[in-house]
PDB file of C-alpha atoms and ligand atoms in Angstrom:
ATOM      1  CA  MET A 691      -7.061  60.263 -14.528  1.00  0.00           C
ATOM      2  CA  ASN A 692      -4.180  60.933 -16.902  1.00  0.00           C
ATOM      3  CA  VAL A 693      -4.458  63.261 -19.894  1.00  0.00           C
ATOM      4  CA  LYS A 694      -4.467  60.494 -22.483  1.00  0.00           C
ATOM      5  CA  ALA A 695      -7.279  58.680 -20.683  1.00  0.00           C
ATOM      6  CA  MET A 696      -9.254  61.939 -20.342  1.00  0.00           C
ATOM      7  CA  MET A 697      -8.900  62.643 -24.044  1.00  0.00           C
ATOM      8  CA  ARG A 698     -10.131  59.145 -24.824  1.00  0.00           C
ATOM      9  CA  GLU A 699     -13.019  59.238 -22.340  1.00  0.00           C
ATOM     10  CA  PHE A 700     -14.283  62.670 -23.422  1.00  0.00           C
ATOM     11  CA  GLY A 701     -13.503  62.230 -27.136  1.00  0.00           C
ATOM     12  CA  ILE A 702     -11.200  65.248 -27.257  1.00  0.00           C
ATOM     13  CA  ARG A 703      -9.092  65.998 -30.309  1.00  0.00           C
ATOM     14  CA  PRO A 704      -6.620  68.770 -29.486  1.00  0.00           C
ATOM     15  CA  SER A 705      -7.112  71.916 -31.558  1.00  0.00           C
ATOM     16  CA  LYS A 706      -3.949  73.212 -33.268  1.00  0.00           C
ATOM     17  CA  ARG A 707      -5.665  76.511 -33.941  1.00  0.00           C
ATOM     18  CA  LEU A 708      -6.146  77.083 -30.206  1.00  0.00           C
ATOM     19  CA  GLY A 709      -2.581  76.030 -29.335  1.00  0.00           C
ATOM     20  CA  GLN A 710      -3.733  72.996 -27.360  1.00  0.00           C
ATOM     21  CA  HIS A 711      -0.741  71.101 -25.977  1.00  0.00           C
ATOM     22  CA  PHE A 712      -1.657  69.511 -22.661  1.00  0.00           C
ATOM     23  CA  LEU A 713       0.972  69.042 -19.965  1.00  0.00           C
ATOM     24  CA  ILE A 714       1.583  65.378 -19.146  1.00  0.00           C
ATOM     25  CA  ASP A 715       4.794  65.768 -17.148  1.00  0.00           C
ATOM     26  CA  GLU A 716       4.527  66.477 -13.417  1.00  0.00           C
ATOM     27  CA  SER A 717       7.852  68.265 -13.005  1.00  0.00           C
ATOM     28  CA  PRO A 718       7.072  71.482 -14.959  1.00  0.00           C
ATOM     29  CA  LEU A 719       3.746  71.670 -13.104  1.00  0.00           C
ATOM     30  CA  ALA A 720       5.566  71.390  -9.765  1.00  0.00           C
ATOM     31  CA  ALA A 721       8.108  74.018 -10.890  1.00  0.00           C
ATOM     32  CA  MET A 722       5.312  76.447 -11.855  1.00  0.00           C
ATOM     33  CA  ILE A 723       3.530  75.954  -8.531  1.00  0.00           C
ATOM     34  CA  GLU A 724       6.755  76.490  -6.575  1.00  0.00           C
ATOM     35  CA  ALA A 725       7.744  79.569  -8.606  1.00  0.00           C
ATOM     36  CA  ALA A 726       4.331  81.164  -7.946  1.00  0.00           C
ATOM     37  CA  GLU A 727       5.060  81.205  -4.169  1.00  0.00           C
ATOM     38  CA  LEU A 728       1.405  80.427  -3.503  1.00  0.00           C
ATOM     39  CA  LYS A 729      -0.247  81.305  -0.210  1.00  0.00           C
ATOM     40  CA  ASP A 730      -3.638  79.980   0.916  1.00  0.00           C
ATOM     41  CA  ASP A 731      -5.326  83.373   0.620  1.00  0.00           C
ATOM     42  CA  ASP A 732      -4.045  84.030  -2.929  1.00  0.00           C
ATOM     43  CA  GLY A 733      -6.255  84.642  -5.955  1.00  0.00           C
ATOM     44  CA  VAL A 734      -5.047  83.121  -9.229  1.00  0.00           C
ATOM     45  CA  LEU A 735      -6.088  83.695 -12.827  1.00  0.00           C
ATOM     46  CA  GLU A 736      -5.322  80.741 -15.076  1.00  0.00           C
ATOM     47  CA  ILE A 737      -5.341  81.326 -18.839  1.00  0.00           C
ATOM     48  CA  GLY A 738      -6.295  78.267 -20.900  1.00  0.00           C
ATOM     49  CA  PRO A 739      -6.991  75.542 -18.292  1.00  0.00           C
ATOM     50  CA  GLY A 740      -7.350  72.899 -21.014  1.00  0.00           C
ATOM     51  CA  LEU A 741      -8.045  69.623 -19.232  1.00  0.00           C
ATOM     52  CA  GLY A 742      -7.518  71.142 -15.811  1.00  0.00           C
ATOM     53  CA  VAL A 743      -4.249  69.545 -14.680  1.00  0.00           C
ATOM     54  CA  LEU A 744      -2.870  72.850 -13.388  1.00  0.00           C
ATOM     55  CA  THR A 745      -6.307  74.161 -12.387  1.00  0.00           C
ATOM     56  CA  LEU A 746      -6.927  71.316  -9.931  1.00  0.00           C
ATOM     57  CA  LYS A 747      -3.519  71.769  -8.287  1.00  0.00           C
ATOM     58  CA  LEU A 748      -4.142  75.502  -7.931  1.00  0.00           C
ATOM     59  CA  GLY A 749      -7.627  74.866  -6.546  1.00  0.00           C
ATOM     60  CA  ARG A 750      -6.151  72.774  -3.728  1.00  0.00           C
ATOM     61  CA  LEU A 751      -3.630  75.464  -2.772  1.00  0.00           C
ATOM     62  CA  VAL A 752      -5.255  78.900  -2.985  1.00  0.00           C
ATOM     63  CA  ARG A 753      -8.408  80.721  -1.948  1.00  0.00           C
ATOM     64  CA  LYS A 754      -9.781  81.367  -5.427  1.00  0.00           C
ATOM     65  CA  VAL A 755      -8.974  80.309  -8.991  1.00  0.00           C
ATOM     66  CA  VAL A 756     -10.549  81.934 -12.035  1.00  0.00           C
ATOM     67  CA  ALA A 757      -9.779  79.883 -15.148  1.00  0.00           C
ATOM     68  CA  VAL A 758     -10.588  81.328 -18.566  1.00  0.00           C
ATOM     69  CA  GLU A 759     -10.905  78.831 -21.419  1.00  0.00           C
ATOM     70  CA  LYS A 760     -11.921  79.839 -24.934  1.00  0.00           C
ATOM     71  CA  ASP A 761     -12.753  76.375 -26.301  1.00  0.00           C
ATOM     72  CA  PRO A 762     -16.490  75.608 -25.879  1.00  0.00           C
ATOM     73  CA  ALA A 763     -15.767  71.908 -26.532  1.00  0.00           C
ATOM     74  CA  LEU A 764     -13.479  71.652 -23.496  1.00  0.00           C
ATOM     75  CA  PHE A 765     -15.735  73.643 -21.220  1.00  0.00           C
ATOM     76  CA  PRO A 766     -18.214  70.904 -20.146  1.00  0.00           C
ATOM     77  CA  VAL A 767     -15.293  68.544 -19.513  1.00  0.00           C
ATOM     78  CA  LEU A 768     -13.629  71.154 -17.320  1.00  0.00           C
ATOM     79  CA  GLU A 769     -16.867  71.755 -15.447  1.00  0.00           C
ATOM     80  CA  LYS A 770     -17.096  68.059 -14.697  1.00  0.00           C
ATOM     81  CA  LEU A 771     -13.455  67.743 -13.654  1.00  0.00           C
ATOM     82  CA  THR A 772     -13.455  70.763 -11.333  1.00  0.00           C
ATOM     83  CA  GLY A 773     -17.053  70.422 -10.090  1.00  0.00           C
ATOM     84  CA  LYS A 774     -16.017  69.419  -6.547  1.00  0.00           C
ATOM     85  CA  TYR A 775     -14.033  72.615  -6.067  1.00  0.00           C
ATOM     86  CA  LYS A 776     -16.235  75.507  -5.041  1.00  0.00           C
ATOM     87  CA  ASN A 777     -13.252  77.893  -5.203  1.00  0.00           C
ATOM     88  CA  ILE A 778     -12.673  77.298  -8.939  1.00  0.00           C
ATOM     89  CA  CYS A 779     -14.620  79.588 -11.240  1.00  0.00           C
ATOM     90  CA  LEU A 780     -14.590  78.747 -14.951  1.00  0.00           C
ATOM     91  CA  LEU A 781     -15.167  81.377 -17.632  1.00  0.00           C
ATOM     92  CA  ASN A 782     -15.821  80.299 -21.204  1.00  0.00           C
ATOM     93  CA  GLU A 783     -14.231  83.396 -22.767  1.00  0.00           C
ATOM     94  CA  ASP A 784     -11.360  84.701 -24.829  1.00  0.00           C
ATOM     95  CA  VAL A 785      -8.687  85.977 -22.443  1.00  0.00           C
ATOM     96  CA  LEU A 786      -7.862  88.835 -24.810  1.00  0.00           C
ATOM     97  CA  LYS A 787     -11.420  90.158 -24.453  1.00  0.00           C
ATOM     98  CA  LEU A 788     -11.585  89.644 -20.702  1.00  0.00           C
ATOM     99  CA  ASP A 789     -11.970  92.773 -18.572  1.00  0.00           C
ATOM    100  CA  LEU A 790      -9.397  92.193 -15.831  1.00  0.00           C
ATOM    101  CA  GLU A 791     -10.635  95.128 -13.735  1.00  0.00           C
ATOM    102  CA  LYS A 792     -14.031  93.430 -13.587  1.00  0.00           C
ATOM    103  CA  VAL A 793     -12.527  90.004 -12.819  1.00  0.00           C
ATOM    104  CA  ALA A 794     -10.449  91.520 -10.001  1.00  0.00           C
ATOM    105  CA  LYS A 795     -13.463  93.292  -8.534  1.00  0.00           C
ATOM    106  CA  GLU A 796     -15.771  90.286  -8.746  1.00  0.00           C
ATOM    107  CA  HIS A 797     -13.398  87.504  -7.704  1.00  0.00           C
ATOM    108  CA  PHE A 798     -10.263  88.731  -6.012  1.00  0.00           C
ATOM    109  CA  ASP A 799      -9.561  90.670  -2.913  1.00  0.00           C
ATOM    110  CA  GLY A 800      -6.573  92.812  -3.924  1.00  0.00           C
ATOM    111  CA  LYS A 801      -3.871  91.863  -6.414  1.00  0.00           C
ATOM    112  CA  PHE A 802      -3.902  88.435  -8.031  1.00  0.00           C
ATOM    113  CA  LYS A 803      -1.369  86.104  -9.652  1.00  0.00           C
ATOM    114  CA  VAL A 804      -1.429  84.672 -13.164  1.00  0.00           C
ATOM    115  CA  VAL A 805      -0.316  81.056 -13.500  1.00  0.00           C
ATOM    116  CA  ALA A 806      -0.661  79.563 -16.967  1.00  0.00           C
ATOM    117  CA  ASN A 807       0.597  77.299 -19.697  1.00  0.00           C
ATOM    118  CA  LEU A 808      -0.084  79.822 -22.452  1.00  0.00           C
ATOM    119  CA  PRO A 809      -1.529  79.218 -25.918  1.00  0.00           C
ATOM    120  CA  TYR A 810       1.635  80.290 -27.801  1.00  0.00           C
ATOM    121  CA  TYR A 811      -0.137  81.848 -30.790  1.00  0.00           C
ATOM    122  CA  ILE A 812      -1.211  84.780 -28.613  1.00  0.00           C
ATOM    123  CA  THR A 813       1.826  85.090 -26.307  1.00  0.00           C
ATOM    124  CA  SER A 814       2.638  88.712 -27.213  1.00  0.00           C
ATOM    125  CA  PRO A 815      -0.848  90.192 -26.690  1.00  0.00           C
ATOM    126  CA  ILE A 816      -1.169  88.244 -23.415  1.00  0.00           C
ATOM    127  CA  LEU A 817       2.206  89.585 -22.218  1.00  0.00           C
ATOM    128  CA  MET A 818       1.144  93.109 -23.113  1.00  0.00           C
ATOM    129  CA  LYS A 819      -2.159  92.614 -21.291  1.00  0.00           C
ATOM    130  CA  ILE A 820      -0.301  91.436 -18.171  1.00  0.00           C
ATOM    131  CA  VAL A 821       2.074  94.412 -18.240  1.00  0.00           C
ATOM    132  CA  GLU A 822      -0.747  96.898 -18.886  1.00  0.00           C
ATOM    133  CA  ASN A 823      -2.705  95.465 -15.937  1.00  0.00           C
ATOM    134  CA  ARG A 824       0.276  95.517 -13.564  1.00  0.00           C
ATOM    135  CA  HIS A 825      -1.748  97.545 -11.043  1.00  0.00           C
ATOM    136  CA  LEU A 826      -3.896  94.397 -10.607  1.00  0.00           C
ATOM    137  CA  ILE A 827      -1.296  91.643 -10.985  1.00  0.00           C
ATOM    138  CA  GLU A 828       1.401  90.779  -8.471  1.00  0.00           C
ATOM    139  CA  MET A 829       3.152  88.061 -10.423  1.00  0.00           C
ATOM    140  CA  ALA A 830       2.824  85.929 -13.537  1.00  0.00           C
ATOM    141  CA  VAL A 831       4.286  82.440 -13.841  1.00  0.00           C
ATOM    142  CA  ILE A 832       3.861  81.377 -17.441  1.00  0.00           C
ATOM    143  CA  MET A 833       4.935  78.640 -19.821  1.00  0.00           C
ATOM    144  CA  VAL A 834       6.070  80.152 -23.112  1.00  0.00           C
ATOM    145  CA  GLN A 835       8.104  79.172 -26.145  1.00  0.00           C
ATOM    146  CA  LYS A 836      11.800  78.868 -25.148  1.00  0.00           C
ATOM    147  CA  GLU A 837      12.907  81.653 -27.529  1.00  0.00           C
ATOM    148  CA  VAL A 838      10.357  84.018 -25.981  1.00  0.00           C
ATOM    149  CA  ALA A 839      11.580  83.129 -22.472  1.00  0.00           C
ATOM    150  CA  GLU A 840      15.137  83.910 -23.553  1.00  0.00           C
ATOM    151  CA  ARG A 841      14.099  87.259 -25.004  1.00  0.00           C
ATOM    152  CA  LEU A 842      12.066  88.136 -21.913  1.00  0.00           C
ATOM    153  CA  SER A 843      14.967  87.484 -19.540  1.00  0.00           C
ATOM    154  CA  ALA A 844      17.819  88.682 -21.806  1.00  0.00           C
ATOM    155  CA  ARG A 845      20.421  91.103 -20.445  1.00  0.00           C
ATOM    156  CA  PRO A 846      22.055  93.923 -22.460  1.00  0.00           C
ATOM    157  CA  GLY A 847      24.913  92.772 -24.672  1.00  0.00           C
ATOM    158  CA  THR A 848      23.297  89.457 -25.580  1.00  0.00           C
ATOM    159  CA  ARG A 849      21.793  88.318 -28.868  1.00  0.00           C
ATOM    160  CA  ASP A 850      18.299  87.935 -27.418  1.00  0.00           C
ATOM    161  CA  TYR A 851      18.112  91.416 -25.875  1.00  0.00           C
ATOM    162  CA  GLY A 852      15.628  93.625 -27.721  1.00  0.00           C
ATOM    163  CA  ILE A 853      12.345  95.537 -27.636  1.00  0.00           C
ATOM    164  CA  LEU A 854      10.433  92.712 -25.897  1.00  0.00           C
ATOM    165  CA  SER A 855      13.094  92.427 -23.141  1.00  0.00           C
ATOM    166  CA  ILE A 856      12.925  96.167 -22.524  1.00  0.00           C
ATOM    167  CA  ALA A 857       9.103  96.479 -22.683  1.00  0.00           C
ATOM    168  CA  VAL A 858       8.673  93.736 -20.073  1.00  0.00           C
ATOM    169  CA  GLN A 859      11.722  94.400 -17.862  1.00  0.00           C
ATOM    170  CA  LEU A 860      10.667  98.034 -17.527  1.00  0.00           C
ATOM    171  CA  TYR A 861       7.736  96.840 -15.413  1.00  0.00           C
ATOM    172  CA  ALA A 862       8.791  93.402 -14.184  1.00  0.00           C
ATOM    173  CA  ASP A 863      11.682  91.485 -12.673  1.00  0.00           C
ATOM    174  CA  VAL A 864      11.996  88.454 -14.911  1.00  0.00           C
ATOM    175  CA  ASP A 865      13.342  85.042 -13.865  1.00  0.00           C
ATOM    176  CA  LEU A 866      13.826  82.068 -16.133  1.00  0.00           C
ATOM    177  CA  ILE A 867      12.545  79.193 -13.974  1.00  0.00           C
ATOM    178  CA  CYS A 868      13.168  76.084 -16.089  1.00  0.00           C
ATOM    179  CA  GLN A 869      13.291  74.730 -19.604  1.00  0.00           C
ATOM    180  CA  VAL A 870      10.690  72.210 -20.687  1.00  0.00           C
ATOM    181  CA  GLY A 871      11.132  69.692 -23.499  1.00  0.00           C
ATOM    182  CA  ARG A 872       8.573  68.905 -26.183  1.00  0.00           C
ATOM    183  CA  SER A 873       7.795  65.489 -24.714  1.00  0.00           C
ATOM    184  CA  ALA A 874       6.271  67.114 -21.606  1.00  0.00           C
ATOM    185  CA  PHE A 875       3.139  67.853 -23.693  1.00  0.00           C
ATOM    186  CA  LEU A 876       0.487  65.893 -25.516  1.00  0.00           C
ATOM    187  CA  PRO A 877       0.545  66.414 -28.445  1.00  0.00           C
ATOM    188  CA  PRO A 878       4.180  67.663 -28.409  1.00  0.00           C
ATOM    189  CA  PRO A 879       4.558  71.205 -29.791  1.00  0.00           C
ATOM    190  CA  LYS A 880       7.078  71.920 -32.576  1.00  0.00           C
ATOM    191  CA  VAL A 881       9.138  74.132 -30.256  1.00  0.00           C
ATOM    192  CA  GLU A 882      10.900  73.831 -26.905  1.00  0.00           C
ATOM    193  CA  SER A 883       9.315  75.614 -23.957  1.00  0.00           C
ATOM    194  CA  ALA A 884      10.324  77.346 -20.740  1.00  0.00           C
ATOM    195  CA  VAL A 885       8.693  78.692 -17.597  1.00  0.00           C
ATOM    196  CA  VAL A 886       9.292  82.335 -16.718  1.00  0.00           C
ATOM    197  CA  ARG A 887       8.251  84.393 -13.731  1.00  0.00           C
ATOM    198  CA  LEU A 888       7.389  88.080 -13.970  1.00  0.00           C
ATOM    199  CA  LYS A 889       7.249  89.964 -10.675  1.00  0.00           C
ATOM    200  CA  LEU A 890       5.400  93.109 -11.653  1.00  0.00           C
ATOM    201  CA  ARG A 891       5.866  96.603 -10.352  1.00  0.00           C
ATOM    202  CA  GLU A 892       3.497  99.509 -10.915  1.00  0.00           C
ATOM    203  CA  LEU A 893       6.209 102.087 -11.568  1.00  0.00           C
ATOM    204  CA  PRO A 894       8.929 101.596 -14.189  1.00  0.00           C
ATOM    205  CA  SER A 895      12.370 100.391 -13.075  1.00  0.00           C
ATOM    206  CA  VAL A 896      13.900 103.638 -14.357  1.00  0.00           C
ATOM    207  CA  ASN A 897      12.576 107.175 -14.427  1.00  0.00           C
ATOM    208  CA  ILE A 898      10.760 107.772 -17.712  1.00  0.00           C
ATOM    209  CA  GLU A 899       9.086 111.099 -18.371  1.00  0.00           C
ATOM    210  CA  ASP A 900       7.493 110.271 -21.697  1.00  0.00           C
ATOM    211  CA  GLU A 901       6.811 106.569 -22.289  1.00  0.00           C
ATOM    212  CA  LYS A 902       5.764 107.126 -25.905  1.00  0.00           C
ATOM    213  CA  MET A 903       9.034 108.884 -26.699  1.00  0.00           C
ATOM    214  CA  PHE A 904      10.993 106.207 -24.825  1.00  0.00           C
ATOM    215  CA  PHE A 905       9.540 103.441 -27.026  1.00  0.00           C
ATOM    216  CA  ARG A 906       9.944 105.537 -30.165  1.00  0.00           C
ATOM    217  CA  VAL A 907      13.650 105.772 -29.441  1.00  0.00           C
ATOM    218  CA  VAL A 908      13.953 102.071 -28.468  1.00  0.00           C
ATOM    219  CA  GLU A 909      12.158 100.979 -31.644  1.00  0.00           C
ATOM    220  CA  ALA A 910      14.237 103.305 -33.819  1.00  0.00           C
ATOM    221  CA  ALA A 911      17.472 102.128 -32.197  1.00  0.00           C
ATOM    222  CA  PHE A 912      16.645  98.450 -32.772  1.00  0.00           C
ATOM    223  CA  GLY A 913      15.228  99.183 -36.224  1.00  0.00           C
ATOM    224  CA  GLU A 914      18.514  98.437 -37.906  1.00  0.00           C
ATOM    225  CA  ARG A 915      20.253  95.992 -35.631  1.00  0.00           C
ATOM    226  CA  ARG A 916      23.562  95.810 -37.456  1.00  0.00           C
ATOM    227  CA  LYS A 917      24.040  99.571 -37.430  1.00  0.00           C
ATOM    228  CA  THR A 918      25.308 101.747 -34.582  1.00  0.00           C
ATOM    229  CA  VAL A 919      22.656 103.501 -32.471  1.00  0.00           C
ATOM    230  CA  LYS A 920      23.703 106.779 -34.070  1.00  0.00           C
ATOM    231  CA  ASN A 921      23.044 105.524 -37.604  1.00  0.00           C
ATOM    232  CA  SER A 922      19.799 103.715 -36.715  1.00  0.00           C
ATOM    233  CA  LEU A 923      18.408 106.816 -35.018  1.00  0.00           C
ATOM    234  CA  LYS A 924      19.500 109.006 -37.907  1.00  0.00           C
ATOM    235  CA  SER A 925      17.606 106.972 -40.502  1.00  0.00           C
ATOM    236  CA  ARG A 926      14.576 106.117 -38.351  1.00  0.00           C
ATOM    237  CA  LEU A 927      13.958 109.441 -36.588  1.00  0.00           C
ATOM    238  CA  SER A 928      14.953 111.699 -39.509  1.00  0.00           C
ATOM    239  CA  LEU A 929      17.143 113.892 -37.329  1.00  0.00           C
ATOM    240  CA  PRO A 930      20.477 115.399 -38.391  1.00  0.00           C
ATOM    241  CA  SER A 931      23.650 113.503 -37.397  1.00  0.00           C
ATOM    242  CA  ASP A 932      25.115 116.293 -35.308  1.00  0.00           C
ATOM    243  CA  GLU A 933      21.963 116.523 -33.164  1.00  0.00           C
ATOM    244  CA  ILE A 934      21.931 112.773 -32.590  1.00  0.00           C
ATOM    245  CA  ARG A 935      25.624 112.843 -31.760  1.00  0.00           C
ATOM    246  CA  GLU A 936      24.968 115.620 -29.245  1.00  0.00           C
ATOM    247  CA  ALA A 937      22.064 113.698 -27.652  1.00  0.00           C
ATOM    248  CA  LEU A 938      24.229 110.566 -27.322  1.00  0.00           C
ATOM    249  CA  LYS A 939      27.042 112.588 -25.771  1.00  0.00           C
ATOM    250  CA  LYS A 940      24.737 114.246 -23.244  1.00  0.00           C
ATOM    251  CA  ALA A 941      23.271 110.834 -22.355  1.00  0.00           C
ATOM    252  CA  GLY A 942      26.823 109.520 -21.804  1.00  0.00           C
ATOM    253  CA  ILE A 943      26.615 106.971 -24.636  1.00  0.00           C
ATOM    254  CA  ASP A 944      29.483 106.271 -27.047  1.00  0.00           C
ATOM    255  CA  GLU A 945      28.199 106.903 -30.566  1.00  0.00           C
ATOM    256  CA  ASN A 946      29.659 103.667 -31.902  1.00  0.00           C
ATOM    257  CA  ARG A 947      27.628 101.423 -29.614  1.00  0.00           C
ATOM    258  CA  ARG A 948      24.844  99.199 -30.927  1.00  0.00           C
ATOM    259  CA  ALA A 949      21.304  99.168 -29.526  1.00  0.00           C
ATOM    260  CA  GLU A 950      21.646  95.715 -27.953  1.00  0.00           C
ATOM    261  CA  THR A 951      24.383  96.986 -25.610  1.00  0.00           C
ATOM    262  CA  LEU A 952      22.289  99.813 -24.101  1.00  0.00           C
ATOM    263  CA  LYS A 953      20.794  99.327 -20.642  1.00  0.00           C
ATOM    264  CA  ILE A 954      17.217 100.469 -19.986  1.00  0.00           C
ATOM    265  CA  GLU A 955      18.486 103.498 -18.013  1.00  0.00           C
ATOM    266  CA  GLU A 956      20.666 104.508 -20.984  1.00  0.00           C
ATOM    267  CA  PHE A 957      17.638 104.349 -23.312  1.00  0.00           C
ATOM    268  CA  ALA A 958      15.765 106.508 -20.763  1.00  0.00           C
ATOM    269  CA  ALA A 959      18.561 109.112 -20.718  1.00  0.00           C
ATOM    270  CA  LEU A 960      18.801 109.053 -24.521  1.00  0.00           C
ATOM    271  CA  SER A 961      15.053 109.473 -25.012  1.00  0.00           C
ATOM    272  CA  ARG A 962      15.089 112.495 -22.670  1.00  0.00           C
ATOM    273  CA  GLU A 963      17.809 114.121 -24.807  1.00  0.00           C
ATOM    274  CA  ILE A 964      16.052 113.267 -28.086  1.00  0.00           C
ATOM    275  CA  ALA A 965      12.789 114.724 -26.699  1.00  0.00           C
ATOM    276  CA  LYS A 966      14.630 117.986 -25.937  1.00  0.00           C
ATOM    277  CA  ILE A 967      15.913 118.159 -29.533  1.00  0.00           C
ATOM    278  CA  ILE A 968      12.470 117.500 -31.010  1.00  0.00           C
ATOM    279  CA  ILE A 969      10.905 120.190 -28.797  1.00  0.00           C
ATOM    280  CA  LYS A 970      13.701 122.658 -29.676  1.00  0.00           C
ATOM    281  CA  ASN A 971      13.198 121.984 -33.411  1.00  0.00           C
ATOM    282  CA  ILE A 972       9.436 122.625 -33.114  1.00  0.00           C
ATOM    283  CA  GLU A 973       9.870 125.936 -31.265  1.00  0.00           C
TER     284      GLU A 973
HETATM  285  N1  SAM B 846      -3.453  74.380 -19.084  1.00  0.00           N
HETATM  286  C1  SAM B 846      -3.520  73.213 -19.945  1.00  0.00           C
HETATM  287  C2  SAM B 846      -2.309  72.336 -19.707  1.00  0.00           C
HETATM  288  O1  SAM B 846      -1.306  72.861 -19.204  1.00  0.00           O
HETATM  289  O2  SAM B 846      -2.354  71.151 -20.016  1.00  0.00           O
HETATM  290  C3  SAM B 846      -3.667  73.582 -21.420  1.00  0.00           C
HETATM  291  C4  SAM B 846      -2.617  74.504 -21.984  1.00  0.00           C
HETATM  292  S1  SAM B 846      -2.700  74.703 -23.727  1.00  0.00           S
HETATM  293  C5  SAM B 846      -1.023  75.068 -24.091  1.00  0.00           C
HETATM  294  C6  SAM B 846      -3.454  76.298 -23.981  1.00  0.00           C
HETATM  295  C7  SAM B 846      -4.925  76.394 -23.620  1.00  0.00           C
HETATM  296  O3  SAM B 846      -5.363  77.733 -23.894  1.00  0.00           O
HETATM  297  C8  SAM B 846      -5.847  75.493 -24.402  1.00  0.00           C
HETATM  298  O4  SAM B 846      -6.731  74.849 -23.523  1.00  0.00           O
HETATM  299  C9  SAM B 846      -6.622  76.434 -25.340  1.00  0.00           C
HETATM  300  O5  SAM B 846      -7.910  75.985 -25.678  1.00  0.00           O
HETATM  301  C10 SAM B 846      -6.669  77.693 -24.497  1.00  0.00           C
HETATM  302  N2  SAM B 846      -6.843  78.935 -25.266  1.00  0.00           N
HETATM  303  C11 SAM B 846      -6.458  79.188 -26.553  1.00  0.00           C
HETATM  304  N3  SAM B 846      -6.768  80.456 -26.898  1.00  0.00           N
HETATM  305  C12 SAM B 846      -7.368  81.027 -25.820  1.00  0.00           C
HETATM  306  C13 SAM B 846      -7.925  82.316 -25.570  1.00  0.00           C
HETATM  307  N4  SAM B 846      -7.889  83.296 -26.499  1.00  0.00           N
HETATM  308  N5  SAM B 846      -8.482  82.556 -24.356  1.00  0.00           N
HETATM  309  C14 SAM B 846      -8.490  81.583 -23.409  1.00  0.00           C
HETATM  310  N6  SAM B 846      -7.982  80.342 -23.591  1.00  0.00           N
HETATM  311  C15 SAM B 846      -7.428  80.068 -24.778  1.00  0.00           C
END
């Protein structure tokens, strides 16, 4: 049954508040399935199954699917649509409140994959939840707003490179899989979309001694985007110019560079030097 017919039959009116835009185009679905490199013994967590178009495909391909849907109005419809599949488990919960340790223990044997067409209004907290639970998650293939996909996969020296790129790329290899137009959804969202794949790793891609300090420096450096790193750090970290200049020199970074040109390893080196200064000033 197609999505339009399902909506008619079950009397469903998509909720804007819950970011309900149902996929009606086969090709992004096929691209997501291919990008997830699914194997028959995989476990998959789907966030926001909606009317189950992706859920049913996943259910045919992997050992176990856990699909978490917040909307109580969609839940009985989903139960009906997936009823034949004993390997699909539906949870009527808010993904942000879901205990992933518990889900992994109860449903999956080892690491699982996330495959989802995300509700865009909570993209950032979901991304953070995925990265924080990287010890449980092997890979995430997710549909997000196009601008978010560009920021997630951005390389240094580009306009889109920033705190989000660094926070995610520190713990994941990111691939932009495909762009998806508005007409692929019913109702069409206001924005263009894209599918990205995050292959997660437990340890960071560069050696970081103090993660808190690392992000303090990254946030300070990007705080004033049009300034040089030296000037942004000076105003945001309240440290004297000569100490910042010294830290940049020791980290091998030209003081006239801007934050968006610094690679993750350069931020790591810089945060180590800044940490030394802060410790020295306390002593
Ligand atoms: N997977 C379906 C598809 O591709 O057609 C629907 C995707 S739609 C963009 C997002 C789905 O996430 C909706 O079904 C919505 O009800 C659900 N959702 C919204 N907020 C949620 C939350 N906090 N936890 C779980 N699901 C949520």
